[in-house]
Coordinates of C-alpha atoms (C1' of nucleotides) in Angstrom, one line a residue:
Chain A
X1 CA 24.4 129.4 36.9
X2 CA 28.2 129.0 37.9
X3 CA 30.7 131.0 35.7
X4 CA 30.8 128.8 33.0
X5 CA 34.6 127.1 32.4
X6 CA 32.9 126.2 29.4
X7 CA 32.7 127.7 25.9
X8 CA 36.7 127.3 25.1
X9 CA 36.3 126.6 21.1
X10 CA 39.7 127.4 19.6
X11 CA 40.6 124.5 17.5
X12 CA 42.3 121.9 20.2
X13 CA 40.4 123.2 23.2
X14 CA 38.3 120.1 23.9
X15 CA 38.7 117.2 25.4
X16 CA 36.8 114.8 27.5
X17 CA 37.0 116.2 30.7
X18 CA 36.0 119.3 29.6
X19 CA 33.0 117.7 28.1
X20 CA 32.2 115.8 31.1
X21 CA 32.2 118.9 33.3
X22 CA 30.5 120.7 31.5
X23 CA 27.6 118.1 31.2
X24 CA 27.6 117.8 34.7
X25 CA 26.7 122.2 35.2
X26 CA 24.4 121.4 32.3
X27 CA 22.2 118.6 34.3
X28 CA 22.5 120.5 37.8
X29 CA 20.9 123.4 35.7
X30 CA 17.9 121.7 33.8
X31 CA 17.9 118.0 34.3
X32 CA 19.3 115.1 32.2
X33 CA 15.9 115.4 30.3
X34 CA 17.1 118.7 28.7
X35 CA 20.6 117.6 27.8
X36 CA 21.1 117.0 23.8
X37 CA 24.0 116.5 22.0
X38 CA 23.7 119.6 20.5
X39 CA 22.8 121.3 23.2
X40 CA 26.1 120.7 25.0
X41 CA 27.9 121.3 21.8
X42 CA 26.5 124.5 21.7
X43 CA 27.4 125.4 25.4
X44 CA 30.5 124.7 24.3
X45 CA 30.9 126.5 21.8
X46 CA 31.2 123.6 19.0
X47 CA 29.1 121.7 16.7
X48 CA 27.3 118.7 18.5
X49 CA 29.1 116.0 15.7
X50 CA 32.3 117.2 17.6
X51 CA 31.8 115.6 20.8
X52 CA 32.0 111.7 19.0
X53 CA 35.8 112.2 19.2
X54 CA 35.6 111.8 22.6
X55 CA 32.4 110.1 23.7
X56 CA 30.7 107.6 22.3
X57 CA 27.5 108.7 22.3
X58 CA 24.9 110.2 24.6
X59 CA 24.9 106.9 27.2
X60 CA 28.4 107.0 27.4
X61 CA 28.5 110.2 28.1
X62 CA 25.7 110.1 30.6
X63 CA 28.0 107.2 32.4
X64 CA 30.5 109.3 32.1
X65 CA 28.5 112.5 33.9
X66 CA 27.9 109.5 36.6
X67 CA 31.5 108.6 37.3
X68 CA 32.7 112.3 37.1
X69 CA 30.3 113.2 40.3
X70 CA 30.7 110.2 41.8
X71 CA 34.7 110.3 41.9
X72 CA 34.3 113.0 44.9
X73 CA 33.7 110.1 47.3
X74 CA 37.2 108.4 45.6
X75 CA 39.2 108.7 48.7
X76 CA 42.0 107.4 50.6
X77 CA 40.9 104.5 53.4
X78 CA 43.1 106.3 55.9
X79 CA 42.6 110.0 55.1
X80 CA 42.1 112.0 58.0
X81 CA 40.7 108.9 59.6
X82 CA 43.9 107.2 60.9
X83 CA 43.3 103.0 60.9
X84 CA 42.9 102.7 64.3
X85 CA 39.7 104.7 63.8
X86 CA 37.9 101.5 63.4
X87 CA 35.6 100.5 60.7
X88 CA 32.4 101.9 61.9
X89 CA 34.4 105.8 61.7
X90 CA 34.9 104.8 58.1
X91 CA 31.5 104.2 57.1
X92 CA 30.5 107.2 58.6
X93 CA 32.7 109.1 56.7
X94 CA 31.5 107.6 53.4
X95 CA 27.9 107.7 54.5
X96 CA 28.6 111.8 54.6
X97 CA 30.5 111.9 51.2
X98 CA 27.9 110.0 49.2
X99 CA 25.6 112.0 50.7
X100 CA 27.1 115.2 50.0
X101 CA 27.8 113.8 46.4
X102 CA 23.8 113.5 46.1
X103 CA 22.6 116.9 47.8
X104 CA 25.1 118.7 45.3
X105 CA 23.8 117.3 42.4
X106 CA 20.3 116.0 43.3
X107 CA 19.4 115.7 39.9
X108 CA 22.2 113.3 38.3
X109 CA 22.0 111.5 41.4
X110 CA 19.0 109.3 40.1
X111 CA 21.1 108.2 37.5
X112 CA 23.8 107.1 40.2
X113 CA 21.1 105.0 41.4
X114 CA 19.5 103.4 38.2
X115 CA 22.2 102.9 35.4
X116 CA 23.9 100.0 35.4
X117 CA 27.4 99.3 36.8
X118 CA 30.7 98.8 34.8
X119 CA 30.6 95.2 36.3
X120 CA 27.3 92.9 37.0
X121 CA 28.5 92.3 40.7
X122 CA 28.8 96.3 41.4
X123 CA 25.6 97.7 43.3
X124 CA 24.6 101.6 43.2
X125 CA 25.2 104.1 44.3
X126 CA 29.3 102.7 45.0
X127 CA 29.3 101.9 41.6
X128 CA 33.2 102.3 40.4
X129 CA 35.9 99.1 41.0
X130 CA 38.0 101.6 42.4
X131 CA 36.0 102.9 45.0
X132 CA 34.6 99.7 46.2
X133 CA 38.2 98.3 46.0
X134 CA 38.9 100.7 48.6
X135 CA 36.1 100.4 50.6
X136 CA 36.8 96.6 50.7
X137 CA 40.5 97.5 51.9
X138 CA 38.9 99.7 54.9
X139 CA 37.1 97.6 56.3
X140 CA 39.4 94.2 55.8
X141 CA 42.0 96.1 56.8
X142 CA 40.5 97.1 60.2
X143 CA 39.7 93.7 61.2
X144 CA 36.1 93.0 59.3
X145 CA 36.5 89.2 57.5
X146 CA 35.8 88.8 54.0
X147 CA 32.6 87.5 54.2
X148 CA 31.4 90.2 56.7
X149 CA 33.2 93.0 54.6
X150 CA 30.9 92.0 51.4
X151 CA 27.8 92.0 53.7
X152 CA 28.8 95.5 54.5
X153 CA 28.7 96.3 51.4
X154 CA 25.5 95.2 50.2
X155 CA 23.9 96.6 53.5
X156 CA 25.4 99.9 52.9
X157 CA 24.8 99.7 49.2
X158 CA 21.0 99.6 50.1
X159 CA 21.3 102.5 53.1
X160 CA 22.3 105.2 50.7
X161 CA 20.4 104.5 48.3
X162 CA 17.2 104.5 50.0
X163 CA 18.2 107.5 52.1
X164 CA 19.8 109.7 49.6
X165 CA 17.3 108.9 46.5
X166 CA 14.3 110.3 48.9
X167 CA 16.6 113.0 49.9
X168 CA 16.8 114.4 46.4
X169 CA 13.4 113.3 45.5
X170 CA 12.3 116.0 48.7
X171 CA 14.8 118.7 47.5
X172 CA 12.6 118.4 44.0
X173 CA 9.9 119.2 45.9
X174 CA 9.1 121.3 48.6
X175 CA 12.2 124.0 49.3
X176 CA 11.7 123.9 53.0
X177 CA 13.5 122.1 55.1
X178 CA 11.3 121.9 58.1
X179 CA 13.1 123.4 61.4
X180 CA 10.4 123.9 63.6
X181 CA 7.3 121.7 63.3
X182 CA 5.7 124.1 60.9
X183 CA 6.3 127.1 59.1
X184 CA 3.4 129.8 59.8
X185 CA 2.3 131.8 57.4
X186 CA -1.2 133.0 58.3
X187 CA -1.8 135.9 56.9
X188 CA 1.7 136.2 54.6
X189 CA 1.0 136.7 50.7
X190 CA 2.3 134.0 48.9
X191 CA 3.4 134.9 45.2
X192 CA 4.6 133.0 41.9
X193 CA 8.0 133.3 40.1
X194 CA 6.4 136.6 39.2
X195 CA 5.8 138.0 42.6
X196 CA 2.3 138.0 41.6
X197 CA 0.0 136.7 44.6
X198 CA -1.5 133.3 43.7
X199 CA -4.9 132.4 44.7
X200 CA -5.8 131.1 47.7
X201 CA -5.6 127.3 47.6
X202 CA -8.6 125.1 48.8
X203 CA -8.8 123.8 52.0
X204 CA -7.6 120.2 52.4
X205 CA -11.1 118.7 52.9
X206 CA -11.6 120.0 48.9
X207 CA -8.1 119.2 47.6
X208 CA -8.4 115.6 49.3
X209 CA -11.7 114.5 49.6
X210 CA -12.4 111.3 51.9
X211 CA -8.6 110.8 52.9
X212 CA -9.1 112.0 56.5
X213 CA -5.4 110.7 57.3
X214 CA -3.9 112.8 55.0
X215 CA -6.0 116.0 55.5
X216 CA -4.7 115.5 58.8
X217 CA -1.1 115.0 58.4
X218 CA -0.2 116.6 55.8
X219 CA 1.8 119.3 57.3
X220 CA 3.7 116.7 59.3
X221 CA 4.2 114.9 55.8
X222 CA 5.3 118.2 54.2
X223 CA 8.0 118.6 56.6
X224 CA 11.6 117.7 55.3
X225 CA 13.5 115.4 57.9
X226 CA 15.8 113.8 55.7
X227 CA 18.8 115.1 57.5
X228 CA 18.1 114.0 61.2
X229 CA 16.7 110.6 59.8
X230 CA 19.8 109.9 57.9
X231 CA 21.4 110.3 61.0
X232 CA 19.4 108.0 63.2
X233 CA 19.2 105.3 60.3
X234 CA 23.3 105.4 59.9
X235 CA 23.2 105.1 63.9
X236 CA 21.1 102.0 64.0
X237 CA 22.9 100.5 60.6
X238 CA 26.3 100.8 62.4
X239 CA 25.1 99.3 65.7
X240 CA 22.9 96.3 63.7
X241 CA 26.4 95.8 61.7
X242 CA 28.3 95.9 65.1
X243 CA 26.4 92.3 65.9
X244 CA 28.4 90.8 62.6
X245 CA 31.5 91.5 63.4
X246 CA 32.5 89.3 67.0
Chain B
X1 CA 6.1 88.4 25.5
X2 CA 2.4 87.7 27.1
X3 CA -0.5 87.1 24.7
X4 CA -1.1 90.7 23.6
X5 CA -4.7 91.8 24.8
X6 CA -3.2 94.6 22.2
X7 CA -3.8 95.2 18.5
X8 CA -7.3 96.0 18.9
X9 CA -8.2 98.7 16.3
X10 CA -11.9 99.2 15.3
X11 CA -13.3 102.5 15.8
X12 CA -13.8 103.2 19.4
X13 CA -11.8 100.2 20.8
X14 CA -8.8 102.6 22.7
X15 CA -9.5 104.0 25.6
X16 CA -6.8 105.5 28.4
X17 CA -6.8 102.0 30.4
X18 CA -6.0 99.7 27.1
X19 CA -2.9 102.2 26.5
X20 CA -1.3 101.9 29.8
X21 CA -1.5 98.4 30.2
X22 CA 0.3 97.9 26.7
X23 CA 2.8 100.7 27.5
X24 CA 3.4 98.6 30.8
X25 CA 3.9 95.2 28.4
X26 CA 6.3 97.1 26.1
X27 CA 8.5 98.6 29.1
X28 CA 8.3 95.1 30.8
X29 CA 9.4 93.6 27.4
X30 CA 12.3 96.9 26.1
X31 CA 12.8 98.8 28.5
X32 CA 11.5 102.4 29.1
X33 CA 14.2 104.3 26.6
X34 CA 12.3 102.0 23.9
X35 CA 9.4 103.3 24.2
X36 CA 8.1 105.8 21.8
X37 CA 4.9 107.0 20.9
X38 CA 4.9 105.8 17.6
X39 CA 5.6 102.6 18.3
X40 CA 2.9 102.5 21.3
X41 CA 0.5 103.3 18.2
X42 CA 1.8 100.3 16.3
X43 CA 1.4 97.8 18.8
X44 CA -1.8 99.1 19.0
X45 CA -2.9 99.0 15.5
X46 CA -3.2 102.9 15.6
X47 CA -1.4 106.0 14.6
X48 CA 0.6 107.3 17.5
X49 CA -1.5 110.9 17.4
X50 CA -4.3 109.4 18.2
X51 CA -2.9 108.6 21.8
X52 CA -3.1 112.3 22.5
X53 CA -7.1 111.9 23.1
X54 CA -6.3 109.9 26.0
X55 CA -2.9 110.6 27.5
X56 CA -1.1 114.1 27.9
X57 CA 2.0 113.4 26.5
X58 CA 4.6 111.1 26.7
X59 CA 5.4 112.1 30.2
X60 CA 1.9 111.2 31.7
X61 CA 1.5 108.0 30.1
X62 CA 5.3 107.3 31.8
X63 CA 3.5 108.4 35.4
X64 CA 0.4 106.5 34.3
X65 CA 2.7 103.8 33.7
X66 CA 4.2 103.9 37.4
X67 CA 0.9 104.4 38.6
X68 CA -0.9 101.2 37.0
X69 CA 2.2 98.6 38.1
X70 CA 1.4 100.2 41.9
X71 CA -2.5 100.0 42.5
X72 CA -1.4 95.9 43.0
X73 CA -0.3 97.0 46.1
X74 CA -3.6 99.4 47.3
X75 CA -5.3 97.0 49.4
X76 CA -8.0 96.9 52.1
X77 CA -5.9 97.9 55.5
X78 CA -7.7 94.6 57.1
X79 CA -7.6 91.9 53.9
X80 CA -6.3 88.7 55.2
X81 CA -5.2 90.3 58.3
X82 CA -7.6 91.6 60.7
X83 CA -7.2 94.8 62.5
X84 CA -5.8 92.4 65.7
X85 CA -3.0 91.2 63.2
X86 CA -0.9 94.1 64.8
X87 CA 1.1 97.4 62.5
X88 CA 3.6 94.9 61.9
X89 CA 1.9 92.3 60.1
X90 CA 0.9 94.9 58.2
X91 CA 3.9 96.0 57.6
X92 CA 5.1 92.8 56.6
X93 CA 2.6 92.4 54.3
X94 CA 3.0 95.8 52.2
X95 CA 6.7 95.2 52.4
X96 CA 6.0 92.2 50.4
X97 CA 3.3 93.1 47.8
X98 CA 5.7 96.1 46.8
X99 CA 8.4 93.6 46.4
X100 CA 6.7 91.6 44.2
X101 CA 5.3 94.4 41.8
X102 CA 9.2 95.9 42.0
X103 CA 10.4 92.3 40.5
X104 CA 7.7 91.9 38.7
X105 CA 8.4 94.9 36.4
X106 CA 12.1 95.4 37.0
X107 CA 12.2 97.9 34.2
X108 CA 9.4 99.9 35.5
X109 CA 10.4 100.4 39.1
X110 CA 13.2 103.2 38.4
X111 CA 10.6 105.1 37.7
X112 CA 8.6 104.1 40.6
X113 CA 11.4 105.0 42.7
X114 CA 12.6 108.3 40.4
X115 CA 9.7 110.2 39.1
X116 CA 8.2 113.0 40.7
X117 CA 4.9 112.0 42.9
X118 CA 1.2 113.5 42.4
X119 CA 2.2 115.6 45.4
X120 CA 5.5 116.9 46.5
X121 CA 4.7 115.3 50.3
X122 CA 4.7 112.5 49.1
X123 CA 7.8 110.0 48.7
X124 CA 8.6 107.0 46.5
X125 CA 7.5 104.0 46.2
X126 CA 4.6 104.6 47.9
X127 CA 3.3 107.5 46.0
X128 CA -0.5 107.5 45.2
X129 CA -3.0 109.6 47.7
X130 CA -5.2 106.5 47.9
X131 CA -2.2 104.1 49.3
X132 CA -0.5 106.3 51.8
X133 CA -4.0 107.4 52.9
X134 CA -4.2 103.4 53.5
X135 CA -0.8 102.8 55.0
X136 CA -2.0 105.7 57.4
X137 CA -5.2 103.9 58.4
X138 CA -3.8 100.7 58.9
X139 CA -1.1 102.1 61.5
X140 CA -3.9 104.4 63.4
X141 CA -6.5 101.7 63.7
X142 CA -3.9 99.7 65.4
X143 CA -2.9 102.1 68.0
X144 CA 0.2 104.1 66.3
X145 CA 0.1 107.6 67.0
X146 CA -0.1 110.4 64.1
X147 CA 3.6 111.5 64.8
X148 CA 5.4 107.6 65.2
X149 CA 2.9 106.9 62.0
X150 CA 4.6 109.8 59.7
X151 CA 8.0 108.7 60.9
X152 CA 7.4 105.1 60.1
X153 CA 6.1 106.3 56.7
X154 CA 9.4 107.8 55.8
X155 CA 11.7 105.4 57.2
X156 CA 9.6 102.7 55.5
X157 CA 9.7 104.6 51.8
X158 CA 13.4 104.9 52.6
X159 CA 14.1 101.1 53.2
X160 CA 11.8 99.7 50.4
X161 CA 13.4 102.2 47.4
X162 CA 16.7 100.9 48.6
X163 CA 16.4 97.2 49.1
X164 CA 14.1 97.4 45.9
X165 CA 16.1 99.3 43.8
X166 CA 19.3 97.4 44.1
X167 CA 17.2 94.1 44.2
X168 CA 16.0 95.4 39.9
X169 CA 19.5 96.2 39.3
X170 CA 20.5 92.7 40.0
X171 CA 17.9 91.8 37.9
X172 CA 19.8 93.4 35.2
X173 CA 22.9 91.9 35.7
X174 CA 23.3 88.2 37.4
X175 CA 20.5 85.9 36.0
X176 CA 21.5 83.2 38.5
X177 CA 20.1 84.1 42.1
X178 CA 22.9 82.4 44.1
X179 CA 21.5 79.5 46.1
X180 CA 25.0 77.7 46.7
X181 CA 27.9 79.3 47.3
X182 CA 28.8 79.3 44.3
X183 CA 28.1 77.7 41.1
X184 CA 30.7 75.1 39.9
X185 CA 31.5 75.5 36.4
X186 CA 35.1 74.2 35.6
X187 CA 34.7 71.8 32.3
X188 CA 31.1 73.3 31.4
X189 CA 31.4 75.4 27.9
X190 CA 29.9 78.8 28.3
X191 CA 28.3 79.8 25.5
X192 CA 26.4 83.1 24.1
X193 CA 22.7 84.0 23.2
X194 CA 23.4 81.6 19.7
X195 CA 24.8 78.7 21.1
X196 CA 28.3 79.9 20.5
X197 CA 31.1 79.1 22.5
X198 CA 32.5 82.6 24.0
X199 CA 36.3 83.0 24.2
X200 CA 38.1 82.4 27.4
X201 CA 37.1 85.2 30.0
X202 CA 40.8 86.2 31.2
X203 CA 41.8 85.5 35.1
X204 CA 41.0 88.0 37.5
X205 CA 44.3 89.7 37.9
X206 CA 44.0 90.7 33.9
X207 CA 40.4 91.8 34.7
X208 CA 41.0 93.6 37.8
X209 CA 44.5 94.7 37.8
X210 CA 45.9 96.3 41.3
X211 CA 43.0 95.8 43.1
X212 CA 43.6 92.3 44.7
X213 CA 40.0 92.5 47.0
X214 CA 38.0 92.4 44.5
X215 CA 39.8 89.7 42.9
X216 CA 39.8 87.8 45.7
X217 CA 35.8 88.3 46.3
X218 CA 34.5 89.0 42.5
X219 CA 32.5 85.7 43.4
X220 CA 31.3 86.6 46.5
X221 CA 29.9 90.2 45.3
X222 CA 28.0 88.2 42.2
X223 CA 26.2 86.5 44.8
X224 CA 22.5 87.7 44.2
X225 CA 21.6 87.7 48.4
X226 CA 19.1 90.2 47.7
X227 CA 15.8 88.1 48.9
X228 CA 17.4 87.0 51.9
X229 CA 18.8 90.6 52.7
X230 CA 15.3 91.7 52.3
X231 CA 13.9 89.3 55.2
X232 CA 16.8 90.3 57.1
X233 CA 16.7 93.8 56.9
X234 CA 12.5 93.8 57.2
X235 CA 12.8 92.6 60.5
X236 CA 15.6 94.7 61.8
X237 CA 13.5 97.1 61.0
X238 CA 10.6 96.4 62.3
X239 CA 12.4 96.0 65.8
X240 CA 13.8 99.1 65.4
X241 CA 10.3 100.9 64.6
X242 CA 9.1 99.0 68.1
X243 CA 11.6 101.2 70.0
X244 CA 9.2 104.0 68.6
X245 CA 5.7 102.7 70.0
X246 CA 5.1 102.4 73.5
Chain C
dA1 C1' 44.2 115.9 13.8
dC2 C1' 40.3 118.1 14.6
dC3 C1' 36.0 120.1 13.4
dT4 C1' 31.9 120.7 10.2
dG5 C1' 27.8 120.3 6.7
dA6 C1' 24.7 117.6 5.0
dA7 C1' 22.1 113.8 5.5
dC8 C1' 19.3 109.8 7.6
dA9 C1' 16.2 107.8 10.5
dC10 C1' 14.0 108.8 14.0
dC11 C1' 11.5 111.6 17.9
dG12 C1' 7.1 114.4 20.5
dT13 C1' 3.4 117.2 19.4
dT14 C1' -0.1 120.4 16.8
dC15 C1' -3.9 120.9 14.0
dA16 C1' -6.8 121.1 10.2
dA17 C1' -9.0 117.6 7.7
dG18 C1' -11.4 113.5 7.0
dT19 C1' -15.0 109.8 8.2
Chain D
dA1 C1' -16.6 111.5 18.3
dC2 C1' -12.7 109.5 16.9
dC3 C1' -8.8 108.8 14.0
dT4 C1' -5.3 110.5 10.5
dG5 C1' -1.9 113.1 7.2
dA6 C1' 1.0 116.4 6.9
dA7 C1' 3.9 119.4 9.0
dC8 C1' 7.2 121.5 12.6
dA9 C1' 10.9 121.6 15.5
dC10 C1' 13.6 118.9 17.4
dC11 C1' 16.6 114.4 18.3
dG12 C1' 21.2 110.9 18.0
dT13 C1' 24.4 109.4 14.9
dT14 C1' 27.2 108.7 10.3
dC15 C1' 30.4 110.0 7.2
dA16 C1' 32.6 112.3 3.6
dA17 C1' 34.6 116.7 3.2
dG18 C1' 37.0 120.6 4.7
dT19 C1' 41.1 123.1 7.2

DNA sequence: ACCTGAACACCGTTCAAGT
DNA sequence: ACCTGAACACCGTTCAAGT
């Protein structure tokens, strides 16, 4: 979809990063299920056997694709935050990154979540030493104990993950993100990919028989309010982490 | 691992149910990347084309897969409870049966927790018409509202796929589920799958070189606190979804 | 040093053919 | 009705060979 930075195939032109980034368009554009070794040799403009110079294989590259999105959340404790901003700004600020990270790319971001860490002790979706390194420093450094500042972590750990792995699992799905309580299209033609009008679809008692509940509700389930509950959740993590630190 | 109820080839001895539950046995015992259709058919005494009378494809016996591990967890709204229990008990309870079928096939729940539902409403883990047309009930019948029942539905999906999902991915890493602090082992040899001794690990600052936190608390993070964290957070959040029900 | 062709052992899936 | 053999179009990965 993007203009493609890659196919660069005079002799010398590749490298790792190149590789990397260029895995990364691949999986935003069809998924990780889609991506072959020769596949992104050939988007590259180079037989697939080339890319074992510089990755080990198709899990080490997929590690790779993880790292590579993931290093966008790799940032300075103190950057634009100033320390006296206090650790709850901090998390805040990280809670937005990741989440940013995952609504960019909603479909590598399962793989943030699932592989396994370089180290055992690590815990998606802050996966990298660096990265938790720093968000060790930030909060230790603003006045959080030890102890407290591994809590954090693990709390926080959990947080995004939960939040961010049903946001993307909702962008999958429907393309609305509900702004009013519910979209009315009464007597609008819906059409395909084609623009051809699709038939009309059953009413709910027909599509789901004896589950009153969900005939019910399902426009209220269909609606997309990941973004204000992320919100609300980080607001009531922060103040339920407040109580840790006296 | 288990005594195989597998390996059962006379004429007319498959059928769809028999196939899942050893597809479920293999992933529990190799992991889902392991799992091929071939050798599916092999473990069940059978070609792997003849699978194709019963399943789809490889991709619908993966969401058959997801789907057997979770009807442990579609139960009777009142079982063991009684509607006077209160939505929290309930809550409580489904908390806790999800949590077991999550540890209980580590390897499976990643794809609880990443594959697309039966409908795009829907979110992980809880993904089957039948069990959120439950969890609905169970909440109604004891005096939630529609609207605060939808909302718990989401904020409930959100904190099971993240407590559960890093819960499996210690699974994968740190056998020992820290009860003490931390487990003394000065004089004790350490030794591999074989029996072997294995070399010297080297101190933390050659492991984790420039980033002195993490040295400091590499014990600390190995800590598997997950089952406590669980409790913890369960109950936070159950007073939190109070706020929500006058 | 860097890329490729050919090869190997596997895939998922189809379909006509067997019993 | 149910299973299979053969075949097709793909995989990931290796390695000796080319430039």
């Amino acid at each position: 979809m993007a203009a493609a930075p890659s196919t660069a195939s005079s002799r010398g032109s590749l490298d790792r990063a190149l590789i990397v980034r260029t895995a990364v368009e691949y999986v935003d554009a069809h998924g990780v299920a889609d991506l072959s070794m020769r596949r992104l040799g050939q988007q590259l403009g180079v037989e697939a056997m080339s890319l074992y110079r510089y990755v080990a294989g198709r899990e080490d590259l997929l590690d790779a694709v993880v790292t590579e999105v993931m290093t966008a959340v790799d940032l300075d404790p103190h950057e634009r935050l100033g320390p006296a901003d206090g650790w709850q700004a901090f998390l805040q600020r990280m809670a937005h990154q990741v989440r940013d990270v995952a609504l960019a790319h909603p479909k590598v971001f399962p793989l943030v979540a699932t592989r396994s860490p370089d180290a055992p002790w690590l815990r998606p979706p802050l996966r990298t030493l660096s990265t938790v390194e720093t968000f060790l420093e930030a909060l230790i450094s603003r006045g959080v104990d030890d102890a407290t500042a591994v809590r954090m972590y693990r709390t926080f750990s959990s947080f995004l993950l939960g939040h961010l792995l049903l946001a993307v699992s909702a962008v999958g799905a429907s393309t609305a993100p509900a702004e009013e309580p519910l979209i009315e299209r009464t007597a609008e033609a819906v059409t395909d990919d084609h623009g051809d009008p699709l038939p009309d679809a059953p009413p709910p008692e027909e599509r789901l028989p004896g589950l009153p509940n969900l005939q019910r509700l399902e426009p209220m389930l269909a609606e997309d309010r990941t973004a204000e509950e992320f919100e609300e959740s980080l607001d009531a993590l922060l103040q339920r982490l407040e109580l840790l630190v006296p």
